[in-house]
Coordinates of C-alpha atoms in Angstrom, one line a residue:
M1 CA 119.5 184.1 93.9
K2 CA 121.2 186.7 91.6
N3 CA 123.0 186.3 88.3
N4 CA 126.0 188.4 87.6
Q5 CA 125.5 188.3 83.8
S6 CA 127.8 185.2 83.6
S7 CA 127.0 181.6 83.7
F8 CA 127.6 181.5 87.5
I9 CA 124.7 181.8 90.0
Y10 CA 125.5 183.2 93.4
P11 CA 123.1 182.3 96.2
E12 CA 122.2 185.0 98.7
V13 CA 122.8 184.4 102.4
D14 CA 119.0 183.9 102.9
D15 CA 119.0 181.3 100.1
V16 CA 121.9 179.4 101.8
G17 CA 120.2 179.4 105.1
Q18 CA 117.0 178.0 103.5
I19 CA 118.9 175.3 101.7
I20 CA 120.5 174.2 104.9
R21 CA 117.3 174.3 106.9
Q22 CA 115.6 172.1 104.2
A23 CA 118.6 169.7 104.2
W24 CA 118.3 169.3 108.0
S25 CA 114.6 168.8 107.9
D26 CA 115.0 166.1 105.1
L27 CA 117.4 164.1 107.4
G28 CA 114.5 163.0 109.6
D29 CA 115.5 161.2 112.9
E30 CA 118.9 162.3 114.0
T31 CA 120.0 159.0 115.6
A32 CA 119.0 157.1 112.5
S33 CA 120.9 159.6 110.3
L34 CA 124.0 159.3 112.5
E35 CA 123.8 155.5 112.5
N36 CA 123.5 155.5 108.7
M37 CA 126.6 157.8 108.4
L38 CA 128.5 155.5 110.6
V39 CA 127.6 152.3 108.9
T40 CA 128.1 153.6 105.4
G41 CA 131.4 155.4 106.1
Q42 CA 133.3 153.6 108.8
N43 CA 135.3 151.5 106.3
D44 CA 135.5 154.1 103.6
T45 CA 139.0 155.1 102.5
R46 CA 138.0 158.7 101.6
A47 CA 139.0 161.0 104.4
T48 CA 135.9 163.2 104.4
V49 CA 133.6 160.2 104.5
A50 CA 135.6 158.5 107.3
E51 CA 135.6 161.8 109.2
R52 CA 131.9 162.0 109.0
A53 CA 131.6 158.4 110.2
A54 CA 134.0 159.0 113.1
Y55 CA 132.1 162.0 114.3
A56 CA 128.8 160.1 114.0
A57 CA 130.3 157.4 116.2
L58 CA 131.4 160.0 118.7
L59 CA 127.9 161.6 118.8
L60 CA 126.4 158.1 119.2
S61 CA 128.6 157.7 122.4
Q62 CA 130.9 155.1 120.7
P63 CA 134.3 156.8 121.3
H64 CA 136.3 153.6 120.7
L65 CA 134.8 153.1 117.3
A66 CA 135.3 156.8 116.5
S67 CA 139.0 156.4 117.4
E68 CA 139.4 153.3 115.3
V69 CA 137.8 155.0 112.2
I70 CA 140.1 158.0 112.7
Q71 CA 143.2 156.0 113.2
R72 CA 142.5 153.8 110.2
S73 CA 141.8 156.9 108.0
L74 CA 145.0 158.7 109.2
A75 CA 147.1 155.6 108.5
E76 CA 145.7 155.3 104.9
K77 CA 148.2 156.0 102.2
R78 CA 146.8 158.9 100.2
D79 CA 147.4 160.2 96.7
D80 CA 144.6 162.8 97.0
L81 CA 146.2 165.8 98.8
R82 CA 143.7 168.4 97.9
P83 CA 143.3 171.2 100.6
F84 CA 139.9 169.9 101.7
V85 CA 141.3 166.4 102.2
L86 CA 144.2 167.7 104.2
E87 CA 141.9 169.8 106.3
S88 CA 139.7 166.8 107.0
L89 CA 142.9 164.8 108.1
R90 CA 143.9 167.8 110.3
R91 CA 140.6 167.9 112.1
M92 CA 140.6 164.1 112.6
R93 CA 144.1 164.4 114.2
I94 CA 142.7 166.9 116.6
V95 CA 139.8 164.8 117.6
G96 CA 141.9 161.7 117.6
E97 CA 144.3 163.2 120.1
E98 CA 141.5 163.9 122.5
L99 CA 140.2 160.4 122.1
A100 CA 143.6 158.9 122.6
R101 CA 143.7 160.7 126.0
D102 CA 140.4 159.1 126.7
D103 CA 138.8 162.6 126.8
L104 CA 135.3 162.0 125.3
L105 CA 134.1 165.4 126.7
G106 CA 137.1 167.2 125.2
A107 CA 136.4 165.6 121.8
R108 CA 132.7 166.5 122.0
R109 CA 133.6 170.1 123.0
I110 CA 135.7 170.4 119.9
L111 CA 132.8 169.2 117.7
D112 CA 130.4 171.6 119.5
H113 CA 132.8 174.4 118.9
W114 CA 133.1 173.7 115.2
T115 CA 129.4 173.4 114.9
S116 CA 128.9 176.8 116.6
A117 CA 131.5 178.4 114.4
S118 CA 129.9 176.9 111.3
R119 CA 126.5 178.1 112.3
A120 CA 127.8 181.6 113.0
H121 CA 129.6 181.7 109.7
L122 CA 126.5 180.7 107.9
G123 CA 124.3 183.1 109.9
L124 CA 122.2 180.4 111.4
S125 CA 120.9 180.3 115.0
A126 CA 121.5 177.4 117.3
S127 CA 117.9 176.1 116.7
E128 CA 118.3 175.8 112.9

């Protein structure tokens, strides 16, 4: 990491990759992690937590539960309209539309596309 003479520390790209690899390795069993995300977040009123739970349900082949979590979250009255919350809601609408059409493969393709785009943006390979 490098310091620009201020109080801010900026991680290098290699550092970010290492942090992400370490975080993934700390997760352990993927199925158990997804189940935990689903159980802890499916009734959460925070959009980002509900989004994570919905995608976990989708990855666990529970599209009806994913759809329920998304619809409940989208119906929630929100005072928090920060950009990242609005982006979370936008993504859930996209996936929710696929699930409403009963298109599980379409919803999974969207998640796969976002995953690939995030990996590319972070400079990670598919195996990381």
